[in-house]
Amino acid sequence: MTVTVIRPRSPWYLLNFHELWEFRELLYIFSWRDIKVRYKQTILGILWVLLQPLLSMVIFTVFFGNFAQIPSDGLPYPVFVLLGLVFWGYFSGALSRASTAFIDNEGLVKKVYFPREILPFSTVVTALADFFVSLVLFFIVAVAFHVPFNIAFFGMILLALIITTLTSAGVGLLVASINIKYRDVRYIIPYFLQLMIFVTPVIYPLSIVRPSFQFILALNPMAGVINSLRSVLISGSIMDPIHLFVSFVAAVILFISGILYFRRTERFFADIL
Amino acid sequence: MTPIIEVKGLSKKYKIGEAQPYLTLRDTLAGLFTHPFQKIKEGLQKDEFWALKDINFTVEPGEVVGIIGRNGAGKSTLLKILSRITPPTSGEVILRGRVGSLLEVGTGFQQELTGRENIFLNGAILGMSQSEIKKKFNEIVDFAEIEKFINTPVKHYSSGMYMRLAFSIAAHLDPDILIVDEVLAVGDIEFQEKCIGKMDQIAKKEGKTVLFVSHNLDAIRKLCHRCIFVNQGELVFDGQVSEALDKYHNLHESIDLESEGGISKLGRRGSGTIKFTSISILNSQGKKSNFFNLNDKIRFKIKYSILNTVQGLNLIIYFYSTKAEKVVLSEIRQEINPDKIKKGSKGEFIIDVSLTNILPGEYNLQFWLGDRAALKQNHPIHYDYIDKLYRPIMIHDPENTDLGSGIILFPAKIIKNNKDK
């Protein structure tokens, strides 16, 4: 028999994994709902997920690859930029959707109990589904440009996924919680993401940045992720393991601070919304 | 037997205004610059109040307990804590069994999705597993009577179909403890009766424990074995249903605006050119009251003062049903001789209203002072506007005939009756 004890809540714990496991179906159902609703009224449907990175790839290749002659570490520029775009797209998609997860589901937060973190987490899962579709696109483009793969690259994709997921879930949870009290945050996020793509080596390689600057850039987890992915694809090994490590630590710190802030404010969600 | 629900010393503190308003980052930043040494605090530093204070009760398995009380008495806060939506400030609750809570019918319905998809979505939100929903799918559809439209997006549903589907999903949740808040406030009589029937079945045949909040006292009488009466955050009575309902009816407590701090503390809007200075609500004996019988007379004594000379002045009193949100029931317009609207003057209205064509229930009152001529030119001038008094007035039908939901009584007489033919 399940016994529930309700007491004034302590904000000093991170995640209740047992409870999250019990509610795993809800996590899946929420992302299923988001995917379903999103494609219900679009003509292009799933094609849109492919079209977005594909169009960006073409535009960036024309302007940055051809006109500006930005180096691409020996990879064909379209493959180079698409790899960055696929991961950046996952990160920015997950973060921007997660940031409004609570206010978009106001009715649920006020009327039904479930672990609140499921809402932003489920938007990350939704973005992950898009990510896998665009990853297939990446492999098709890479094969078309005769870029060989090595086994280490697949391992690196997995590691990159973990870091990106931690970062977007952590920052997403943080922003979603702030958004409940400060509604203007919702307008800041798209602008912030637009700027962030330039401080992340998506359209340029990290190698053109001054070494002292590279280290600062690595504090942005997405910088370490995208840079390492490329270096593994080119050489089969991570050229700057320290950068990747810094990015990984930054991702973990972001994730934990997101949860901590969420826990401190969660108690008042139903009262503020 | 161990009680299935134990509530011990439960209290919940809120700041006045109940819900804290959200702020913009700009406001906080601006505050930081104007008062750099003041710590930013949670919400506004206004007085706090107890929405619930030291509530204690236990419920045995299989009991059906009704919770009654006026709006704002703390019923919904209690259910919100039991449903874990908001935590208590102090105290403890122990729930021994699976809890299904239904604070609103149709929470989380997604307009774009079909009935079938929404059954799975809503079921999961309420805490059912997908395999459970699959098992009960046909039962849910049958009860809701929507077989034909199961693959239609719910945005095309009539409100009746929508409500039936939403209630049906919740009714098949199969919890050990069912917590229901005011679900019957919506929907037609047929639907309400079906819901009561289903809840009765859950309680009596399946032996589940039910906590039930309603303004529909008839439903409480039909369903519950025991009744808890909450007033101003405190548990006033816990026991026999009939006794609790008597206590509730006999609550002749008046709207004493002076003791609540007068109308000056109410949220007000308007230019303030003319202001309400006091409002009294009196019964036919001339006593302050907020409890009236059907066909009683209600007397408003309204005083105002004029701070600046104006063109015209009208008073409107609106009755808003607390069941159906924002339904204008009655509008009392009173015009005043323009000669008297001079700066610095004071005035008083005394208005009698007979409560004949109104259905029993709770009504909130709104008071508006403005210029009607300006209103006609699509350019309303508001002088003073009181959104809501502290408490609603109650209109009670002494004959206790349940007329169901609604707001208006039309006078009618039988012209022809074919019975003798």
Tab-separated table of C-alpha atoms in Angstrom, chain A residues 1-9 19 22-23 25-30 32-38 40-41 105-114 116 178-185 188 261 264-273, chain B residues 12 14 18-26 28 40-43 80-99 101 103-104 107-108 110 112-114 117 120-121 124-131 155 176:
chain	number	residue	atom	x	y	z
A	1	MET	CA	0.000	0.000	0.000
A	2	THR	CA	1.277	3.428	-0.857
A	3	VAL	CA	1.551	5.765	2.090
A	4	THR	CA	1.928	9.452	1.308
A	5	VAL	CA	3.075	11.853	3.978
A	6	ILE	CA	2.602	15.548	3.305
A	7	ARG	CA	4.719	17.968	5.299
A	8	PRO	CA	6.151	21.446	4.771
A	9	ARG	CA	8.627	20.849	1.947
A	19	GLU	CA	9.263	9.128	-7.943
A	22	GLU	CA	7.049	6.094	-11.193
A	23	PHE	CA	6.044	8.988	-13.406
A	25	GLU	CA	5.060	7.314	-18.524
A	26	LEU	CA	3.904	10.868	-17.960
A	27	LEU	CA	7.253	12.158	-19.194
A	28	TYR	CA	6.816	10.155	-22.342
A	29	ILE	CA	3.145	11.175	-22.727
A	30	PHE	CA	3.964	14.883	-22.426
A	32	TRP	CA	4.299	12.593	-27.279
A	33	ARG	CA	1.613	15.271	-26.853
A	34	ASP	CA	4.010	18.058	-27.825
A	35	ILE	CA	5.174	16.223	-30.943
A	36	LYS	CA	1.617	15.345	-31.929
A	37	VAL	CA	0.236	18.841	-31.440
A	38	ARG	CA	3.148	20.459	-33.201
A	40	LYS	CA	-1.174	18.486	-36.379
A	41	GLN	CA	-1.513	21.783	-38.161
A	105	ASN	CA	1.015	24.276	-18.568
A	106	GLU	CA	-0.327	26.594	-15.913
A	107	GLY	CA	-3.598	24.669	-15.531
A	108	LEU	CA	-1.757	21.433	-14.831
A	109	VAL	CA	0.615	22.968	-12.318
A	110	LYS	CA	-2.306	24.473	-10.408
A	111	LYS	CA	-4.629	21.489	-10.450
A	112	VAL	CA	-2.736	18.200	-10.632
A	113	TYR	CA	0.160	16.723	-8.722
A	114	PHE	CA	3.176	15.220	-10.456
A	116	ARG	CA	7.026	19.411	-11.715
A	178	ILE	CA	12.471	32.105	-13.203
A	179	ASN	CA	9.848	32.554	-15.912
A	180	ILE	CA	7.056	31.886	-13.426
A	181	LYS	CA	7.922	34.954	-11.440
A	182	TYR	CA	9.531	37.125	-14.102
A	183	ARG	CA	7.557	36.821	-17.291
A	184	ASP	CA	9.865	38.937	-19.420
A	185	VAL	CA	12.493	36.179	-19.346
A	188	ILE	CA	15.103	37.275	-23.493
A	261	TYR	CA	16.898	26.975	-7.972
A	264	ARG	CA	13.809	26.647	-3.847
A	265	THR	CA	10.951	28.156	-5.854
A	266	GLU	CA	8.829	25.077	-6.636
A	267	ARG	CA	6.820	25.377	-3.422
A	268	PHE	CA	5.277	28.633	-4.538
A	269	PHE	CA	4.524	27.719	-8.160
A	270	ALA	CA	0.843	26.984	-7.605
A	271	ASP	CA	0.447	30.194	-5.592
A	272	ILE	CA	2.218	32.500	-8.033
A	273	LEU	CA	0.998	31.183	-11.382
B	12	LYS	CA	-1.344	27.241	5.636
B	14	TYR	CA	-0.835	33.135	2.656
B	18	GLU	CA	-3.728	35.129	-1.849
B	19	ALA	CA	-1.888	34.636	-5.101
B	20	GLN	CA	1.327	36.563	-5.302
B	21	PRO	CA	1.435	38.633	-8.456
B	22	TYR	CA	4.219	37.903	-10.864
B	23	LEU	CA	6.734	40.608	-11.426
B	24	THR	CA	8.871	41.614	-14.318
B	25	LEU	CA	12.606	41.474	-14.096
B	26	ARG	CA	12.523	45.178	-14.899
B	28	THR	CA	13.045	44.066	-9.590
B	40	ILE	CA	14.489	41.833	-2.435
B	41	LYS	CA	11.789	39.901	-0.677
B	42	GLU	CA	9.342	37.289	-1.822
B	43	GLY	CA	6.283	39.133	-3.096
B	80	LYS	CA	-4.897	21.541	-2.689
B	81	ILE	CA	-2.700	20.476	0.202
B	82	LEU	CA	-4.199	16.975	0.256
B	83	SER	CA	-3.531	16.770	-3.498
B	84	ARG	CA	0.065	17.942	-2.966
B	85	ILE	CA	-0.324	20.946	-5.230
B	86	THR	CA	0.774	23.368	-2.588
B	87	PRO	CA	2.643	22.441	0.603
B	88	PRO	CA	1.350	23.288	4.095
B	89	THR	CA	3.117	25.880	6.240
B	90	SER	CA	3.019	23.488	9.165
B	91	GLY	CA	1.370	20.254	10.174
B	92	GLU	CA	1.192	16.873	8.574
B	93	VAL	CA	-1.084	14.703	6.449
B	94	ILE	CA	-0.836	10.939	6.101
B	95	LEU	CA	-2.675	9.302	3.211
B	96	ARG	CA	-2.759	5.502	3.221
B	97	GLY	CA	-3.568	4.480	-0.311
B	98	ARG	CA	-3.591	5.696	-3.858
B	99	VAL	CA	-4.966	9.212	-4.155
B	101	SER	CA	-7.728	14.039	-7.012
B	103	LEU	CA	-9.899	19.573	-8.584
B	104	GLU	CA	-11.148	20.539	-12.004
B	107	THR	CA	-7.399	19.800	-16.700
B	108	GLY	CA	-4.751	19.166	-19.297
B	110	GLN	CA	-5.395	19.257	-25.400
B	112	GLU	CA	-5.963	19.678	-31.025
B	113	LEU	CA	-5.925	16.023	-29.985
B	114	THR	CA	-8.773	13.557	-30.544
B	117	GLU	CA	-5.665	10.660	-27.599
B	120	PHE	CA	-4.543	8.527	-22.807
B	121	LEU	CA	-3.115	11.965	-22.086
B	124	ALA	CA	-1.686	9.665	-17.525
B	125	ILE	CA	-1.947	13.134	-16.002
B	126	LEU	CA	-4.368	11.842	-13.378
B	127	GLY	CA	-1.988	9.009	-12.562
B	128	MET	CA	-3.188	6.005	-14.545
B	129	SER	CA	-0.725	3.774	-16.339
B	130	GLN	CA	-1.129	3.282	-20.064
B	131	SER	CA	-2.005	-0.392	-19.645
B	155	LYS	CA	-12.021	21.286	-29.915
B	176	ASP	CA	-8.392	4.304	-2.807
